[in-house]
mmCIF file of C-alpha atoms in Angstrom:
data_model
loop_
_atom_site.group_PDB
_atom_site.id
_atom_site.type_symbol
_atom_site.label_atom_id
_atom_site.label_comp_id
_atom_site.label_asym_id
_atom_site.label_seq_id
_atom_site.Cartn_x
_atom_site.Cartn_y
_atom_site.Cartn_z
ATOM 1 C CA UNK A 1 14.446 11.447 16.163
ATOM 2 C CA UNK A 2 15.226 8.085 14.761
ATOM 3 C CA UNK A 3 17.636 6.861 12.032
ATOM 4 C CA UNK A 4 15.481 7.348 9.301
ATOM 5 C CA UNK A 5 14.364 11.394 10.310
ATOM 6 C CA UNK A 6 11.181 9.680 12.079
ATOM 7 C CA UNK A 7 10.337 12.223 15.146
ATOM 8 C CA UNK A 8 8.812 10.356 18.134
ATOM 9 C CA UNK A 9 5.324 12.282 19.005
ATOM 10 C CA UNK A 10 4.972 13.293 22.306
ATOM 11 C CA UNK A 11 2.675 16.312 23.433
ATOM 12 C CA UNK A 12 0.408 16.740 26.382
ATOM 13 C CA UNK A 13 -2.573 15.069 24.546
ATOM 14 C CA UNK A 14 -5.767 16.589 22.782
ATOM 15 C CA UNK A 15 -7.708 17.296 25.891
ATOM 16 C CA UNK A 16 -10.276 19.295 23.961
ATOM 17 C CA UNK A 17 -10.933 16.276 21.493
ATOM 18 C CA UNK A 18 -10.978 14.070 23.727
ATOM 19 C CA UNK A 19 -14.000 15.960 25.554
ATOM 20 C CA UNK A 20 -16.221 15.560 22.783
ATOM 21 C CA UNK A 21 -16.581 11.918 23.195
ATOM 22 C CA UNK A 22 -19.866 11.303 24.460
ATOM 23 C CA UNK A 23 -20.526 8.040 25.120
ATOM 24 C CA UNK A 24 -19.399 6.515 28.760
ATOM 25 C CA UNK A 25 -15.710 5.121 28.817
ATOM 26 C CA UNK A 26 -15.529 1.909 27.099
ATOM 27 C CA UNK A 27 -13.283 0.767 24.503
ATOM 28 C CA UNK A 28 -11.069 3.149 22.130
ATOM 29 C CA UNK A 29 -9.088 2.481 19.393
ATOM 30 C CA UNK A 30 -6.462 5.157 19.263
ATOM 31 C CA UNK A 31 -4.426 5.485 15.647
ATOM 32 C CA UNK A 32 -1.738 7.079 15.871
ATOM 33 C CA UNK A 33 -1.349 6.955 19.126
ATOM 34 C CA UNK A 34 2.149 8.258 19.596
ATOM 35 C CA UNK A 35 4.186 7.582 22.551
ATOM 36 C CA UNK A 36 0.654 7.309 24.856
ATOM 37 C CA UNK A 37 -0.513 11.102 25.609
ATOM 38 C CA UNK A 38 -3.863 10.708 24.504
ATOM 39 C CA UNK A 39 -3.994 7.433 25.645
ATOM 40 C CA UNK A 40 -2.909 8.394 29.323
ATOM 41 C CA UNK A 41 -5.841 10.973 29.563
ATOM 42 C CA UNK A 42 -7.873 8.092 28.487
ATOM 43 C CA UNK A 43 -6.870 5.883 30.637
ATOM 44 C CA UNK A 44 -7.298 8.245 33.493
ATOM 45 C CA UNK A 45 -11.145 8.681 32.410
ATOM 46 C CA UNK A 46 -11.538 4.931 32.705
ATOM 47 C CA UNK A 47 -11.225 3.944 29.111
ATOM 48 C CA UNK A 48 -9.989 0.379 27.942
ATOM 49 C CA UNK A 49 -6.926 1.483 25.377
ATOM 50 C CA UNK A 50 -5.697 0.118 21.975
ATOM 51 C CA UNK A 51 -3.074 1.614 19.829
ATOM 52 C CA UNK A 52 -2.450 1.401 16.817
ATOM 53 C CA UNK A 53 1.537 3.353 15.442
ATOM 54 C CA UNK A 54 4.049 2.747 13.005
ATOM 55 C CA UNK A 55 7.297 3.597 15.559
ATOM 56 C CA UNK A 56 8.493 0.452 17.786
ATOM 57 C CA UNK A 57 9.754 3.298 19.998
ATOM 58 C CA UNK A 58 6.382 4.625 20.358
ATOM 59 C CA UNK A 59 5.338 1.799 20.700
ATOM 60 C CA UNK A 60 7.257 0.840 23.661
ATOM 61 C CA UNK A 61 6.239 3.940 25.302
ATOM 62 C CA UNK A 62 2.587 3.888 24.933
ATOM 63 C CA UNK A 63 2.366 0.372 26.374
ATOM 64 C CA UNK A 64 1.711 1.523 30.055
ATOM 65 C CA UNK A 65 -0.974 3.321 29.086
ATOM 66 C CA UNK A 66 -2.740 0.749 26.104
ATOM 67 C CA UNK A 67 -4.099 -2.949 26.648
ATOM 68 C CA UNK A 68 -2.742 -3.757 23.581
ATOM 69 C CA UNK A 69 -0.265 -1.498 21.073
ATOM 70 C CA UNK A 70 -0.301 -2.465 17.429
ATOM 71 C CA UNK A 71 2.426 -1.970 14.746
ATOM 72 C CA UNK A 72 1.151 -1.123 11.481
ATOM 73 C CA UNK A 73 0.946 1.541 8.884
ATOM 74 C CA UNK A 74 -2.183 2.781 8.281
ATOM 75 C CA UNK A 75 -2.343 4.753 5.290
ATOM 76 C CA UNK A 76 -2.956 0.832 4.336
ATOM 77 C CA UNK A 77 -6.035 0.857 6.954
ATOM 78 C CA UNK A 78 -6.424 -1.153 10.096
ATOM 79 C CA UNK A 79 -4.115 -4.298 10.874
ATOM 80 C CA UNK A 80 -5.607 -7.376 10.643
ATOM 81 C CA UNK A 81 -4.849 -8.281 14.281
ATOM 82 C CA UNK A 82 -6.721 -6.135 15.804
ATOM 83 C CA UNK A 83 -9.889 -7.846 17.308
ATOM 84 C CA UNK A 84 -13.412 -6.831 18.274
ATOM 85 C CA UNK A 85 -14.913 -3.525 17.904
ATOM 86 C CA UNK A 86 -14.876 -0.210 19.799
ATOM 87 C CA UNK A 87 -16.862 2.441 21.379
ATOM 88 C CA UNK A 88 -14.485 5.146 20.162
ATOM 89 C CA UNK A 89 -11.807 5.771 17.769
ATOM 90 C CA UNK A 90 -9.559 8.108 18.098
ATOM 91 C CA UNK A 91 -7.423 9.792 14.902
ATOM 92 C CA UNK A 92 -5.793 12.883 16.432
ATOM 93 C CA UNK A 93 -3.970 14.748 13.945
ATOM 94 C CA UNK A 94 -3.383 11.318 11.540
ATOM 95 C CA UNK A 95 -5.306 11.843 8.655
ATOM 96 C CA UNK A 96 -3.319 14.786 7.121
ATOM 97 C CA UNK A 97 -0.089 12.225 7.002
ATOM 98 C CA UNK A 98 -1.878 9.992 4.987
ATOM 99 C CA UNK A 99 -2.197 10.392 1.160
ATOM 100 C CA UNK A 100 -5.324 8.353 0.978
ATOM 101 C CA UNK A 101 -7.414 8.511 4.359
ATOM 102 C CA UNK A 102 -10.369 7.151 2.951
ATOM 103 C CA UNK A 103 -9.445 3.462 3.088
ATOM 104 C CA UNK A 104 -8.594 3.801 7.210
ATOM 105 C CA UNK A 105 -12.304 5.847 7.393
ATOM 106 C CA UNK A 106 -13.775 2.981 5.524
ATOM 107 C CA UNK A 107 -11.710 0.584 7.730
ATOM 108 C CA UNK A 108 -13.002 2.489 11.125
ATOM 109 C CA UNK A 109 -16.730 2.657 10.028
ATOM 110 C CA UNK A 110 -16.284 -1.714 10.137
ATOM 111 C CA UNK A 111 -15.091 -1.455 13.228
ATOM 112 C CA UNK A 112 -17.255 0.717 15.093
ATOM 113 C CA UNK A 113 -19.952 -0.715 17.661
ATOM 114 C CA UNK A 114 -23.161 0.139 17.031
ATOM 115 C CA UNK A 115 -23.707 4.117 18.236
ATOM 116 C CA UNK A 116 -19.760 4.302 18.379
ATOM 117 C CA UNK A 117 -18.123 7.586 17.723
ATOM 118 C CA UNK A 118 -15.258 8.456 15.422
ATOM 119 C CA UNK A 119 -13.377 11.291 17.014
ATOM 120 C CA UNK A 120 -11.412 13.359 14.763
ATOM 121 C CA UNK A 121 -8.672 16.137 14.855
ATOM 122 C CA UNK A 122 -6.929 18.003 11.989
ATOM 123 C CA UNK A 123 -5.514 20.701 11.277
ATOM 124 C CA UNK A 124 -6.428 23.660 9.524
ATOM 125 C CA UNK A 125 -4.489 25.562 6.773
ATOM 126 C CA UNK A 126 -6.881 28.331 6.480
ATOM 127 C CA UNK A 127 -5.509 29.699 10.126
ATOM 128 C CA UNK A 128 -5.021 33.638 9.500
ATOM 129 C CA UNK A 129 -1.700 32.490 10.623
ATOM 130 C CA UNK A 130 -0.998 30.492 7.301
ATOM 131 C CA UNK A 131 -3.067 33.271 5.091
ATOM 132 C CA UNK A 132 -0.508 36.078 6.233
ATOM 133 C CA UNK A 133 2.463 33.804 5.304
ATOM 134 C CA UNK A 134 0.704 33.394 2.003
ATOM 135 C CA UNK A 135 0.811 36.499 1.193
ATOM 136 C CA UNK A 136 3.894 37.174 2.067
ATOM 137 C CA UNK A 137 4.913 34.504 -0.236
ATOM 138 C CA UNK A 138 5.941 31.867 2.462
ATOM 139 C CA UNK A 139 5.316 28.567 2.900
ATOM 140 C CA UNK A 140 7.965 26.755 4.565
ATOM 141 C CA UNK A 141 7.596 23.179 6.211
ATOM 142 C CA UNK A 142 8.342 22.485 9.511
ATOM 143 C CA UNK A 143 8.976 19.832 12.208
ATOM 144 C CA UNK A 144 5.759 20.443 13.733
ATOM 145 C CA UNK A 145 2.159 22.395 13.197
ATOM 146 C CA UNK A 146 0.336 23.433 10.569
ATOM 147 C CA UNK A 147 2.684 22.699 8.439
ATOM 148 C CA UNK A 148 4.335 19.659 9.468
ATOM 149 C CA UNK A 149 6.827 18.621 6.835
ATOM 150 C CA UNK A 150 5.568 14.750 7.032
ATOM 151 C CA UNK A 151 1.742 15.952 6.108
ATOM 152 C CA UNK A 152 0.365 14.844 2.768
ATOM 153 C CA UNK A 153 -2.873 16.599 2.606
ATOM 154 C CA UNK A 154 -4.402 20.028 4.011
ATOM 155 C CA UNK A 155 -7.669 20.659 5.221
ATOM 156 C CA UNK A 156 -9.478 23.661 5.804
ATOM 157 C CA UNK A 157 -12.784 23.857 8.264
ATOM 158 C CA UNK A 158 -15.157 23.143 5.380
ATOM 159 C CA UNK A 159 -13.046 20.553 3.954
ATOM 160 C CA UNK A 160 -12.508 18.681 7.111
ATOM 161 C CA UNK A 161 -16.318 18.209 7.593
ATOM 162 C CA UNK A 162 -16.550 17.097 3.570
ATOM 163 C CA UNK A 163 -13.833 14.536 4.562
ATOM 164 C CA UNK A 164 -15.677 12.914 6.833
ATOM 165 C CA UNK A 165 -19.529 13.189 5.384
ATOM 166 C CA UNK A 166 -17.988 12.066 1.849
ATOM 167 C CA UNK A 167 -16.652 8.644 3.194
ATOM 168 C CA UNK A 168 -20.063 7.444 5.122
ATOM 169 C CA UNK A 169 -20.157 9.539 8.404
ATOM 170 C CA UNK A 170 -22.817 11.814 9.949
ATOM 171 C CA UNK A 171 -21.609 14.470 11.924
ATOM 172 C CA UNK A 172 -22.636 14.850 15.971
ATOM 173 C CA UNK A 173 -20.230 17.643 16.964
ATOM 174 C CA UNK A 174 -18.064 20.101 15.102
ATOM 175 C CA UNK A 175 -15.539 22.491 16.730
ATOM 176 C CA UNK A 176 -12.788 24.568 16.147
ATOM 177 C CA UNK A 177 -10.122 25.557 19.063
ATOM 178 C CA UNK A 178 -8.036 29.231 18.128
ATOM 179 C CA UNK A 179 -7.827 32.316 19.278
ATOM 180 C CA UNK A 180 -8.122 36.441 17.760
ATOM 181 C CA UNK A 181 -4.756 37.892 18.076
ATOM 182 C CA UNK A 182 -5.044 40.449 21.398
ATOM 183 C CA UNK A 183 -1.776 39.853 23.044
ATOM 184 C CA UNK A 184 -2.596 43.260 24.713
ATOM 185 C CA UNK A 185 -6.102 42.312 26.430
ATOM 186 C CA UNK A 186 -4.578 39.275 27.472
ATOM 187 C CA UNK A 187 -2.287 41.344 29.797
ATOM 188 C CA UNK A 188 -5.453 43.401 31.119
ATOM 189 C CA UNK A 189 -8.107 40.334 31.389
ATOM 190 C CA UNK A 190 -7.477 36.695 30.571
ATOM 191 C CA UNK A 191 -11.413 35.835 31.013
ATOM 192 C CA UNK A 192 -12.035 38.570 28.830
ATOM 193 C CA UNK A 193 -10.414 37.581 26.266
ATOM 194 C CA UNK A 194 -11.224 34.096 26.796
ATOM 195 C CA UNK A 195 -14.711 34.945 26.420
ATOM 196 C CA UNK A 196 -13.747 36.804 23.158
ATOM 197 C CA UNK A 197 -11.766 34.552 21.928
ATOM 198 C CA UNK A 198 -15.089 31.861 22.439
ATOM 199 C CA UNK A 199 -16.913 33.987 20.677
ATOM 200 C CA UNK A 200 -14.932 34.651 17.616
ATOM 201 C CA UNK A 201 -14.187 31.170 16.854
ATOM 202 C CA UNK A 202 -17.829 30.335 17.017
ATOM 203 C CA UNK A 203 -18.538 32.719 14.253
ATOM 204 C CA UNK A 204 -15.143 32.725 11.797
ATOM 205 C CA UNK A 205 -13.869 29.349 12.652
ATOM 206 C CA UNK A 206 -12.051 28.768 9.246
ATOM 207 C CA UNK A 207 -10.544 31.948 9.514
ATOM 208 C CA UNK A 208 -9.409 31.746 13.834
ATOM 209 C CA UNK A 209 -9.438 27.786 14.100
ATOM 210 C CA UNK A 210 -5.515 26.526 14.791
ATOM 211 C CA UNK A 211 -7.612 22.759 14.501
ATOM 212 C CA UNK A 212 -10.441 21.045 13.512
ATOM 213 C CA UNK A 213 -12.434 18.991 16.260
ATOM 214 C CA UNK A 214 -14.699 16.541 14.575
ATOM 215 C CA UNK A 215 -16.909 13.863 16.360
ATOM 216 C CA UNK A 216 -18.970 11.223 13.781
ATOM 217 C CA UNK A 217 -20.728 8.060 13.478
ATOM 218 C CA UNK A 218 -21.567 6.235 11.052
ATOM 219 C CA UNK A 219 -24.099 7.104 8.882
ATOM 220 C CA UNK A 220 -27.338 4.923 8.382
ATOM 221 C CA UNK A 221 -27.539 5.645 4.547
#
């Protein structure tokens, strides 16, 4: 944690976004990129990395995995400095710590290539998860999650997809990763309740989604 209560991200990257982008490796843009996790996976697939984060330490960190790493906050959009456009952008988990995401949406569509994909992850507040602790009359921050005590706005399934549609995209892909809660089959059968699991999500996901995988482009209208 730094001096000012700042936590330094650091996770094993957002595999299952990341395997929604569907155009061949090229250039991404990665906001938010923490200390590099997403970018390393990137990397390793043969992208060309730039990142964009407001923590110098972070920014140390994801250098061995980026071209270029950026300092800059975005809830006031894109940096100036950042040149040419991209194949991909990346905002894993970002949005929901910004109080107005639209300008960095609106910033993202200008610097798109043409059939570039915006690749989105957030997450969702409408978990069964959070509705129990509702109505038990909790809702308690904390240093990760759901409810991450640095997030400014919640999204639900629905609301992610409005998000995005409502500031000038066109969705390709929507998906939700979660689970149903059978600790018990997942003693007997793993690929059971895998398969399950699969299934369940297809059909409830605001209700069994944990987060929100969203993959856009611009739309033509």
């Amino acid at each position: 944690m730094n001096d000012d209560g700042r936590l330094l991200y650091k996770n094993a990257g957002n595999s299952k976004l990341l395997d929604l982008l569907s155009s061949s490796p090229g250039s991404v843009l990665d906001c938010g990129c923490g200390a590099g996790d997403n970018a390393k996976i990137l990397n390793d697939r043969g992208w060309r990395v730039t990142g964009v984060t407001i923590d110098p330490r972070e920014q140390k960190a994801a250098r061995q995995f980026c071209e270029a790493v950026h300092i800059a906050d975005l809830e006031k959009g894109l940096p100036p400095d950042i040149d040419g456009a991209f194949d991909a952008v990346l905002a894993s988990h970002v949005l929901e710590h910004l109080a107005r995401p639209e300008r960095l949406l609106r910033d993202v569509r200008q610097r798109l290539s043409p059939g570039g994909e915006l690749a989105v992850a957030l997450p969702n507040i409408a978990h069964y998860r959070q509705r129990i602790s509702r109505l038990r009359g909790q809702f308690n921050y904390t240093d990760t999650g759901q409810l991450d005590r640095t997030h400014l706005r919640f999204y639900t399934y629905q609301t992610a997809i409005q998000l995005l549609e409502q500031n000038g995209y066109e969705l390709v892909n929507v998906m939700v990763t979660g689970s149903l809660p059978l600790w018990k089959a997942r003693l007997v059968s793993r690929s059971i309740a895998g398969r399950m699991d699969e299934w369940a999500v297809r059909q409830r996901p605001n209700l069994l989604g944990y987060q929100c995988l969203l993959l856009a482009r611009p739309s033509c209208l």
